[in-house]
PDB file of C-alpha atoms and ligand atoms in Angstrom:
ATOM      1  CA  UNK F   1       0.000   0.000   0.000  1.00 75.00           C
ATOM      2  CA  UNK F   2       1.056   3.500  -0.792  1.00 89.00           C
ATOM      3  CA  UNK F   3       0.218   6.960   1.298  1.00 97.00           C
ATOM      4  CA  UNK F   4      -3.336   7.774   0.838  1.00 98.00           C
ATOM      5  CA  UNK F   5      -2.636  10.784  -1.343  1.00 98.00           C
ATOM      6  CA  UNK F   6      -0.518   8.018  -3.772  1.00 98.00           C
ATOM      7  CA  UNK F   7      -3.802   5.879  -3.501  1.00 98.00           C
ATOM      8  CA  UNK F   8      -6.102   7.972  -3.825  1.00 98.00           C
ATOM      9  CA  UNK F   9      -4.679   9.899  -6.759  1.00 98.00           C
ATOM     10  CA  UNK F  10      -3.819   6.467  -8.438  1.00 98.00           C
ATOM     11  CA  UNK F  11      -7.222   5.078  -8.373  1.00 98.00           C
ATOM     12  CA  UNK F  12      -8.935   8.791  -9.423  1.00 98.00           C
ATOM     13  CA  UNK F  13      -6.631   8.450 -12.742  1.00 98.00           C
ATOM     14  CA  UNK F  14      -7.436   5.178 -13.035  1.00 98.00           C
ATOM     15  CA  UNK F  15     -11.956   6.089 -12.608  1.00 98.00           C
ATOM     16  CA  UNK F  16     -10.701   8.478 -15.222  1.00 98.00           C
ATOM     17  CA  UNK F  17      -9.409   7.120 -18.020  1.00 98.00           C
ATOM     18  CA  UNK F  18     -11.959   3.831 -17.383  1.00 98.00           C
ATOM     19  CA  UNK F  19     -14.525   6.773 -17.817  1.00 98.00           C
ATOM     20  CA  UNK F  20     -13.164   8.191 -21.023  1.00 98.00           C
ATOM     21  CA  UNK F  21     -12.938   4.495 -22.277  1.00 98.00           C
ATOM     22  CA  UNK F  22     -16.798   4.049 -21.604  1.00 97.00           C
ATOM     23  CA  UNK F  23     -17.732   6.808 -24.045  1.00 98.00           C
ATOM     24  CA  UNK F  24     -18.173   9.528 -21.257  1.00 98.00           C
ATOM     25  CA  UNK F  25     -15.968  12.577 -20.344  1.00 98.00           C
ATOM     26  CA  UNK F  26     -13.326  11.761 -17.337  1.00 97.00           C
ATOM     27  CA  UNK F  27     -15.706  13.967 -14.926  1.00 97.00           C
ATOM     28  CA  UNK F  28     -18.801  11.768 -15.255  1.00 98.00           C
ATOM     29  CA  UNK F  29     -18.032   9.112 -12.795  1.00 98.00           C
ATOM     30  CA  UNK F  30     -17.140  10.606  -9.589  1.00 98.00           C
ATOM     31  CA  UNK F  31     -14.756   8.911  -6.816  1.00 98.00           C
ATOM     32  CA  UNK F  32     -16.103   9.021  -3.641  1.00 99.00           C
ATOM     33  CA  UNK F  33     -13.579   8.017  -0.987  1.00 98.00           C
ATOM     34  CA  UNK F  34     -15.220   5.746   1.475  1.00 98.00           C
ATOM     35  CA  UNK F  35     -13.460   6.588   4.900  1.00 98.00           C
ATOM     36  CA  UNK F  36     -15.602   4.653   7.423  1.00 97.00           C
ATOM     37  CA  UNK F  37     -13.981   3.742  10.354  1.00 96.00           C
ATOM     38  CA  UNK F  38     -10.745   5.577   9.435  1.00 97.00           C
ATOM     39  CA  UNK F  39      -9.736   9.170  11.074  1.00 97.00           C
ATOM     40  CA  UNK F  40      -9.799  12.298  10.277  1.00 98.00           C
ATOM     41  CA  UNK F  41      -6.450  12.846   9.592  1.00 98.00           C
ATOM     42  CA  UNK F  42      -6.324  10.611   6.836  1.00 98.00           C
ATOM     43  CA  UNK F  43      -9.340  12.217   5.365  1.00 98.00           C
ATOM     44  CA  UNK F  44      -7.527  15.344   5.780  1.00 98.00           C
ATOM     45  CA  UNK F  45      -4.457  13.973   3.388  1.00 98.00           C
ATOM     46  CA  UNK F  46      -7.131  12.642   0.844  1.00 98.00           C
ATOM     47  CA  UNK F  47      -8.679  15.998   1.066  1.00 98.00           C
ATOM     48  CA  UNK F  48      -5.190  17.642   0.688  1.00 98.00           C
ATOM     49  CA  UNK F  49      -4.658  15.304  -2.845  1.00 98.00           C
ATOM     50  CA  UNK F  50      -8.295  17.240  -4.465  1.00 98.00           C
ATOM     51  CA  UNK F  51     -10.490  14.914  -2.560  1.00 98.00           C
ATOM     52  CA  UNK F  52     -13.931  16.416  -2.098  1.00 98.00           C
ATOM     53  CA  UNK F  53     -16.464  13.723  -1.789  1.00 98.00           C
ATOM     54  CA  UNK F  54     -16.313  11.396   0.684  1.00 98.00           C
ATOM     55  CA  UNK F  55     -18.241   8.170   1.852  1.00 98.00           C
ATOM     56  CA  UNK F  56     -19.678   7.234   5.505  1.00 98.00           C
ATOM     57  CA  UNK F  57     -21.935   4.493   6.913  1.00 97.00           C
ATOM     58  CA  UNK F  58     -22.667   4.701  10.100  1.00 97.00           C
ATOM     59  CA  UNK F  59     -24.896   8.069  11.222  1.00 98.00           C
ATOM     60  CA  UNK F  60     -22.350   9.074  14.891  1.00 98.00           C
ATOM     61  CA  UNK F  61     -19.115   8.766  12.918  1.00 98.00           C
ATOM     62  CA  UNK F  62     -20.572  10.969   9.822  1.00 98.00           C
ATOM     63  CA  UNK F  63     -21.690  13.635  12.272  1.00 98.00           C
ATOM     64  CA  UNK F  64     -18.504  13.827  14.503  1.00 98.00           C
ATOM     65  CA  UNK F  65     -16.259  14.564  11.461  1.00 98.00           C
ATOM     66  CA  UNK F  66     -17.926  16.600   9.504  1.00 98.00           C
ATOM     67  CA  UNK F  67     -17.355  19.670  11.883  1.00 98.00           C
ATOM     68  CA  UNK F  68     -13.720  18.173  11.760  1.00 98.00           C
ATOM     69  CA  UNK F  69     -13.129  19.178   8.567  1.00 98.00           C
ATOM     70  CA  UNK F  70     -13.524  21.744   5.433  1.00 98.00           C
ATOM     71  CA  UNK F  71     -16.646  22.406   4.640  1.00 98.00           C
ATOM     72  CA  UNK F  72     -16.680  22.040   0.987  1.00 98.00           C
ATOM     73  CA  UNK F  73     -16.825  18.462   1.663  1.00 98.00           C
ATOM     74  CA  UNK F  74     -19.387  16.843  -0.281  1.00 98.00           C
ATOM     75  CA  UNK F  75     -20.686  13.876   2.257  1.00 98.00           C
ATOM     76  CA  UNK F  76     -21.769  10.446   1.267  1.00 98.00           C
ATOM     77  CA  UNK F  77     -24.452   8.521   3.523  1.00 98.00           C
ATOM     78  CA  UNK F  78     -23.907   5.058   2.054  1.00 98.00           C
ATOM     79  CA  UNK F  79     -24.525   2.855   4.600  1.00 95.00           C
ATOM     80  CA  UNK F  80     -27.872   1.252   6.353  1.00 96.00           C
ATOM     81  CA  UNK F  81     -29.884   4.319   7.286  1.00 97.00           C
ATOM     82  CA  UNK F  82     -32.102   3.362  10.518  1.00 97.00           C
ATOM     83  CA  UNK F  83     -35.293   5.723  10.424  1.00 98.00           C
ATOM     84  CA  UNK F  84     -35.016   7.108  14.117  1.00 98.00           C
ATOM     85  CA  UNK F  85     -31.290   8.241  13.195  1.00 98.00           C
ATOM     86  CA  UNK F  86     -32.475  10.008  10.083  1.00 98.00           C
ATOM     87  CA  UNK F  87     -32.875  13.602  11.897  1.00 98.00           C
ATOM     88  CA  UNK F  88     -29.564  13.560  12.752  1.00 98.00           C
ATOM     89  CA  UNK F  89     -28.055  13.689   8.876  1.00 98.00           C
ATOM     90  CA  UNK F  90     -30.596  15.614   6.953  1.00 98.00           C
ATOM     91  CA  UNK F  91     -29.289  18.638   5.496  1.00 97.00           C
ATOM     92  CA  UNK F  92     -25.940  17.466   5.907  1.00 98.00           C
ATOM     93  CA  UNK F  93     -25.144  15.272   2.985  1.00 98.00           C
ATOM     94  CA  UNK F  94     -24.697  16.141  -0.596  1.00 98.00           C
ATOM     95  CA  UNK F  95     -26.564  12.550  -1.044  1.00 98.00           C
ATOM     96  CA  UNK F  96     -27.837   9.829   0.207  1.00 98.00           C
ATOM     97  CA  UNK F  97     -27.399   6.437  -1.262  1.00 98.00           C
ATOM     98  CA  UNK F  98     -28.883   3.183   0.123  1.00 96.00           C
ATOM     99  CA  UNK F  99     -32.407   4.283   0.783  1.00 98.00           C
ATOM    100  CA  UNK F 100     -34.192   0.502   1.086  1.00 98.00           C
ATOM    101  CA  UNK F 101     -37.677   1.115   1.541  1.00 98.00           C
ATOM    102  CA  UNK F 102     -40.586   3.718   1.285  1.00 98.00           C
ATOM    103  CA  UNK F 103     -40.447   4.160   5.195  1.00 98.00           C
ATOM    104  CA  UNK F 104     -37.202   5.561   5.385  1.00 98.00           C
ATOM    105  CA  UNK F 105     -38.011   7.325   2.448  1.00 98.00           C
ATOM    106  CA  UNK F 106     -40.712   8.997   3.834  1.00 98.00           C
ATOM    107  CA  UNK F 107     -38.824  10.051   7.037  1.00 98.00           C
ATOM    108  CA  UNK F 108     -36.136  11.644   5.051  1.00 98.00           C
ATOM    109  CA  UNK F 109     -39.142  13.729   3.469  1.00 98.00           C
ATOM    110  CA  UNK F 110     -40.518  14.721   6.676  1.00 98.00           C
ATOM    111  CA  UNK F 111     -36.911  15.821   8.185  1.00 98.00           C
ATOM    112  CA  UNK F 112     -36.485  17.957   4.973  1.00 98.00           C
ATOM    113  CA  UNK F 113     -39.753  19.362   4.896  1.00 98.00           C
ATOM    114  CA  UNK F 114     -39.053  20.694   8.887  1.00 98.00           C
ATOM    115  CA  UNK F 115     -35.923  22.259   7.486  1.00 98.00           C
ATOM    116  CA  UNK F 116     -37.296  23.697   4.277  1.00 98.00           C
ATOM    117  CA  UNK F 117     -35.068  21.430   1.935  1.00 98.00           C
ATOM    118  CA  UNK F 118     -35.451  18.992  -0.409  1.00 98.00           C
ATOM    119  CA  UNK F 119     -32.985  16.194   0.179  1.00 98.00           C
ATOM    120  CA  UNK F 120     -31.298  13.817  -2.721  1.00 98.00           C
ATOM    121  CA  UNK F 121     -31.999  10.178  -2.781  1.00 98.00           C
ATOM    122  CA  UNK F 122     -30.930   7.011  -4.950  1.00 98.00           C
ATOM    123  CA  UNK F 123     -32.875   3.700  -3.956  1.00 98.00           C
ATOM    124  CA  UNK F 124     -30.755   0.551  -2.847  1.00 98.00           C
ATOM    125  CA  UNK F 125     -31.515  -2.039  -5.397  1.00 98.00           C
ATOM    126  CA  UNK F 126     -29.970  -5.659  -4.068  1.00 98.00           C
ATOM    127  CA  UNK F 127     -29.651  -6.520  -7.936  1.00 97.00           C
ATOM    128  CA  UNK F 128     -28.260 -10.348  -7.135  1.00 96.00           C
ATOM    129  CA  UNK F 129     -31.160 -10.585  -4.747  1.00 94.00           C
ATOM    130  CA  UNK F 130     -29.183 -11.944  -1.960  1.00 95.00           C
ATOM    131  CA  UNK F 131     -30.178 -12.821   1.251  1.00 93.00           C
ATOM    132  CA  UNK F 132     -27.775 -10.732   3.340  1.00 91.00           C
ATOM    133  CA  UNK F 133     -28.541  -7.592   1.181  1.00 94.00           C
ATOM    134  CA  UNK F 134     -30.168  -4.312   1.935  1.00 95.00           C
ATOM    135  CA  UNK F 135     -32.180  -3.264  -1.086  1.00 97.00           C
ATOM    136  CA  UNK F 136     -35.489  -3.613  -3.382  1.00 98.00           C
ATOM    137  CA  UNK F 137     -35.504  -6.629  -5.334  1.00 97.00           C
ATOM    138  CA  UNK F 138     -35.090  -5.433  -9.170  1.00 96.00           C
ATOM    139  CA  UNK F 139     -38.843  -6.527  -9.465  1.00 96.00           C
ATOM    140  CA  UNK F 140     -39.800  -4.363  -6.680  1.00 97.00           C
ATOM    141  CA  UNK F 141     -38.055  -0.957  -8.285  1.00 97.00           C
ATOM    142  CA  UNK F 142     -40.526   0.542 -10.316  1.00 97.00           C
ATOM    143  CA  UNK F 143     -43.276   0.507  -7.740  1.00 97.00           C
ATOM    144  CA  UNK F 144     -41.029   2.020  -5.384  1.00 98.00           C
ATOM    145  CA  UNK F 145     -40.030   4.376  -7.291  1.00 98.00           C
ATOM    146  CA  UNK F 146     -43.760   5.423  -8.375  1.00 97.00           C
ATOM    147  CA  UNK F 147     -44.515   5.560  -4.592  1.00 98.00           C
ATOM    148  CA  UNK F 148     -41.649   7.383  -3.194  1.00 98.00           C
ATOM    149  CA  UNK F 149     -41.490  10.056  -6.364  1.00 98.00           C
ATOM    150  CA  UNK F 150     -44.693  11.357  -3.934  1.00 98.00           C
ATOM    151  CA  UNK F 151     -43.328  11.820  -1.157  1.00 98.00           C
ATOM    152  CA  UNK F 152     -42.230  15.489  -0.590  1.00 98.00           C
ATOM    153  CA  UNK F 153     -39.088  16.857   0.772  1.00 98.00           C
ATOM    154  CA  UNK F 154     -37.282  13.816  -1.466  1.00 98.00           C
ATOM    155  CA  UNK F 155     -35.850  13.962  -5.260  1.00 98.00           C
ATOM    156  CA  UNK F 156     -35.190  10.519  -6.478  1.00 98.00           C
ATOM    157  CA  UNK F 157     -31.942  10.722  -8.348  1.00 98.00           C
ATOM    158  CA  UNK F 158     -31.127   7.393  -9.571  1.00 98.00           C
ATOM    159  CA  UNK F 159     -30.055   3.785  -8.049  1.00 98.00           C
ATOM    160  CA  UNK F 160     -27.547   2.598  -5.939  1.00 98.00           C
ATOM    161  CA  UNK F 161     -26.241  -1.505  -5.574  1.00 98.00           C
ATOM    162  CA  UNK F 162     -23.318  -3.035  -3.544  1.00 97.00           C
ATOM    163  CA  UNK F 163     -22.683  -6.380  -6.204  1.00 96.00           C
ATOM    164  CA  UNK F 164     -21.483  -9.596  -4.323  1.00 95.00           C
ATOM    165  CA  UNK F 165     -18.115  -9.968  -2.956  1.00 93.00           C
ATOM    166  CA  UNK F 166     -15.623 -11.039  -6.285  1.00 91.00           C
ATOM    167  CA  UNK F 167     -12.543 -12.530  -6.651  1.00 92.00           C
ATOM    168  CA  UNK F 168     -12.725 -11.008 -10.178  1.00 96.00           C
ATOM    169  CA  UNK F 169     -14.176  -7.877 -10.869  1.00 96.00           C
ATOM    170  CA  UNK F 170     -15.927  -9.475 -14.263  1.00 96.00           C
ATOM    171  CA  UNK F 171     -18.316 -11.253 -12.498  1.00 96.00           C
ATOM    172  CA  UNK F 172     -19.909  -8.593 -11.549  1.00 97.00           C
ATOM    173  CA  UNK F 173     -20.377  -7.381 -14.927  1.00 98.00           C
ATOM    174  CA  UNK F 174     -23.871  -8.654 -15.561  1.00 98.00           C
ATOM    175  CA  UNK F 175     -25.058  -7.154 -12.474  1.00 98.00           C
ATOM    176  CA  UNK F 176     -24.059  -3.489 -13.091  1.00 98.00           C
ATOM    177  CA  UNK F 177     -24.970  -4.252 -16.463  1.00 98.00           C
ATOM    178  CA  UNK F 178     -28.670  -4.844 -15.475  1.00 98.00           C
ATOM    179  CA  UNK F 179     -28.632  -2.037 -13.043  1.00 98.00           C
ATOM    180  CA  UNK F 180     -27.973   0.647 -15.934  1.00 98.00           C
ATOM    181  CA  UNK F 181     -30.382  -1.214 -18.076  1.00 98.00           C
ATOM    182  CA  UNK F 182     -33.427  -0.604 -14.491  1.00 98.00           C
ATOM    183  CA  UNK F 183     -32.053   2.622 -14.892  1.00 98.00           C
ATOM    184  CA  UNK F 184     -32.492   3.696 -18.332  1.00 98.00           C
ATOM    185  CA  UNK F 185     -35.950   1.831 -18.214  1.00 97.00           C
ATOM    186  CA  UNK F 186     -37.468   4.079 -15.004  1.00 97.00           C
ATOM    187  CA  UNK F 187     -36.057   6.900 -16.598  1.00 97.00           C
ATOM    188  CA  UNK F 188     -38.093   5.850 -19.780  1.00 96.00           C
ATOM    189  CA  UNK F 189     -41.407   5.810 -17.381  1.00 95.00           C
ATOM    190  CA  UNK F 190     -40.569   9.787 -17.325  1.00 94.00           C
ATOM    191  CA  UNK F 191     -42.312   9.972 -13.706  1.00 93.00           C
ATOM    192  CA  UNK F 192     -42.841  13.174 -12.355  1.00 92.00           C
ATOM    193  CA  UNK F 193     -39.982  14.116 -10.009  1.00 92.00           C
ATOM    194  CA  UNK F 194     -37.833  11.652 -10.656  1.00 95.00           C
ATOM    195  CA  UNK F 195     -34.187  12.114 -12.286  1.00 95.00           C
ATOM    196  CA  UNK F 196     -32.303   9.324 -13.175  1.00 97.00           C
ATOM    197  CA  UNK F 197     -28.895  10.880 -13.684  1.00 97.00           C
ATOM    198  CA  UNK F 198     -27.004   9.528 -11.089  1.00 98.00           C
ATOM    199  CA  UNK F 199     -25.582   5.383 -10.616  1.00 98.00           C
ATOM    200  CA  UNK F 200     -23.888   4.335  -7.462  1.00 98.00           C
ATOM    201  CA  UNK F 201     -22.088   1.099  -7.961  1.00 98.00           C
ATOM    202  CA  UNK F 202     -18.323  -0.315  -7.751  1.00 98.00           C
ATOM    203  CA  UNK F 203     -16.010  -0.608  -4.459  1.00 98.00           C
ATOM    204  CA  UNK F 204     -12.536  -1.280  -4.667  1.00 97.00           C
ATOM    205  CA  UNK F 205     -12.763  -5.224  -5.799  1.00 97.00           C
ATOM    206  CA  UNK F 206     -14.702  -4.234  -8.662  1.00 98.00           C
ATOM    207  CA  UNK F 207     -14.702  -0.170 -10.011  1.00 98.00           C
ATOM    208  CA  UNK F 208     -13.059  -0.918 -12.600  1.00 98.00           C
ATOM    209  CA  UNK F 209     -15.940  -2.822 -14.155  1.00 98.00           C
ATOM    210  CA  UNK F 210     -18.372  -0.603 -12.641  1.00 98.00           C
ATOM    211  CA  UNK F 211     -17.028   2.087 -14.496  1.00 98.00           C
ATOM    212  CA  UNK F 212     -17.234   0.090 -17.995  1.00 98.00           C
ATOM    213  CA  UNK F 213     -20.815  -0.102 -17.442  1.00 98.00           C
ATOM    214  CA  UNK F 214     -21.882   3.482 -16.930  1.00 98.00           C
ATOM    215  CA  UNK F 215     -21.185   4.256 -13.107  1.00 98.00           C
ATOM    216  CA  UNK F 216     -21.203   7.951 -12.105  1.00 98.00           C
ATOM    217  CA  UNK F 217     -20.093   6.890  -8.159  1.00 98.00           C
ATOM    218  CA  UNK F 218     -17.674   4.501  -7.208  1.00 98.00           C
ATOM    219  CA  UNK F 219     -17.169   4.272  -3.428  1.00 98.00           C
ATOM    220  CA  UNK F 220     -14.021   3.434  -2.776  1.00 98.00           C
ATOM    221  CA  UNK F 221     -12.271   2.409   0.595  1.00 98.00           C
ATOM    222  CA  UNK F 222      -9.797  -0.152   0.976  1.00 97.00           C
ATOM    223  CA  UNK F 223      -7.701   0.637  -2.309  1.00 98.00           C
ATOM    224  CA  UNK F 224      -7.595   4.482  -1.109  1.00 98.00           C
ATOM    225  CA  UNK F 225      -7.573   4.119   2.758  1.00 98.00           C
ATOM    226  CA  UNK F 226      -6.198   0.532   3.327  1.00 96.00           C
ATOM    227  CA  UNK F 227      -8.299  -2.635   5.054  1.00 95.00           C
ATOM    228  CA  UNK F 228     -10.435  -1.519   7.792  1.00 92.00           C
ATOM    229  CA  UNK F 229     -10.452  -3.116  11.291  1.00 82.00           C
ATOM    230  CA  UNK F 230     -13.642  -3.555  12.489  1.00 69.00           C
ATOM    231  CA  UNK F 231     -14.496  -2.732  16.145  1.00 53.00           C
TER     232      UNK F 231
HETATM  233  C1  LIG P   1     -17.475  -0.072   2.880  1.00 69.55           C
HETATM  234  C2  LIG P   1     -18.288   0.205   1.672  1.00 69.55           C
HETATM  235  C3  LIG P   1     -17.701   0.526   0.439  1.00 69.55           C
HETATM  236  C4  LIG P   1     -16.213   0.516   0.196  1.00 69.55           C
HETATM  237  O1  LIG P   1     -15.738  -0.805   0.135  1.00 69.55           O
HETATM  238  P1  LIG P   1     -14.231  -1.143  -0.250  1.00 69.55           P
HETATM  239  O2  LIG P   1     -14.293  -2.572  -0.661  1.00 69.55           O
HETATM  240  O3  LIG P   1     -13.404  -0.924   0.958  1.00 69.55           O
HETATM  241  O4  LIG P   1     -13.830  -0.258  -1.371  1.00 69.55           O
HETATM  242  C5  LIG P   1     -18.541   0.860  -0.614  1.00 69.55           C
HETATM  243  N1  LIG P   1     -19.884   0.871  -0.473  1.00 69.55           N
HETATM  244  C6  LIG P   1     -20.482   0.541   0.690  1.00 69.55           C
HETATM  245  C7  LIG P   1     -21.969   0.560   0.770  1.00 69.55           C
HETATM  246  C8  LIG P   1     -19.706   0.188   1.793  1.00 69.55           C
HETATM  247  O5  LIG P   1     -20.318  -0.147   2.929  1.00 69.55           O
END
């Protein structure tokens, strides 16, 4: 492993040129630099190599750095969301990625309303329908969407999935291949308040295929920040 600036720059050229490849220019599929569980310091050098947009999951550790550090900092929510802990966040990320089910959709809407905002969403698809997953079934998408495009105080702006762990990023292929396909078909539906611009998927086993298949987010952790020790 390099520094984290190294890393971090590294993998950016890397989202770039894979971008460029895909048919897009290099600033359509954004790196978002997924620093759970690491400190602030080391956000601070990835900050110091041009990073602006970084990753969280869990609600207390987003909220303790953020007053840590610049405020141009675009913040990620991409973890679980619990509905009580929802109050806590709102108005304080640029987005927010894994929202699972119309519940937690509609407290979102009601924190946002009570501060006069209207907060940015994408909806968790578990696209290799596992067990252990988070997310909609891809069967269950298009409802949700339809149901959660009502809700105020929420703009739906496109789909998120974690694929299954790979030992080779090409197996995931298929499954961030179907996820742009769910994408460009809700965006075909043209529903009202809906904007399907935006595709979360890719982590550091398997960006690189992500990108191929029309990401605009990779989260990113391990390959920037190093392996993570879980507490
Ligand atoms: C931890 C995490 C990542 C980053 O995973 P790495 O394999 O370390 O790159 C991306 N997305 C989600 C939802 C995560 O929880």
């Amino acid at each position: 492993m390099g520094t984290v600036s190294d890393n971090y720059i590294s993998v950016l050229n890397e989202v770039k040129q894979l971008t460029v490849k895909s048919g897009r220019k290099e600033d359509e599929c954004t790196l978002v630099a997924v620093s759970k569980t690491k400190p602030v310091e080391m956000l601070r050098e990835a900050y110091e190599a041009g990073c602006r947009d970084f990753g969280e999951n869990y609600v207390q550790e987003l909220v303790d750095k953020i007053p840590q550090l610049p405020g141009d900092i675009r913040w990620h929510m991409i973890g679980h969301l619990q509905t009580n802990k929802v109050k806590y966040i709102v108005g304080k990320t640029f987005l927010i990625h894994g929202v699972d089910s119309v519940k937690l959709a509609r407290e979102i809407g009601k924190q946002s309303e009570k501060l006069g905002l209207v907060s940015d969403i994408l909806l968790e698809v578990n696209i290799a329908s596992e067990e252990s997953k988070f997310g909609f079934k891809p069967d269950e998408v298009t409802d949700a969407v339809n149901e959660i495009a009502q809700i105020p105080g929420v703009r739906i702006r496109g789909l998120m999935t974690s694929a299954p762990i790979c030992e080779n990023p090409e197996q995931n292929r298929v499954f961030f291949h179907n996820m742009k396909q769910l994408s460009i078909d809700i965006k075909k539906q043209k529903t009202d308040n809906v904007c399907m611009d935006y595709l979360s998927m890719g982590m550091s086993g398997d960006y690189v295929t992500a990108v191929d298949e029309g990401s605009t987010f990779v989260r990113v952790g391990t390959a920037i920040f190093g392996a993570r020790e879980y507490h």
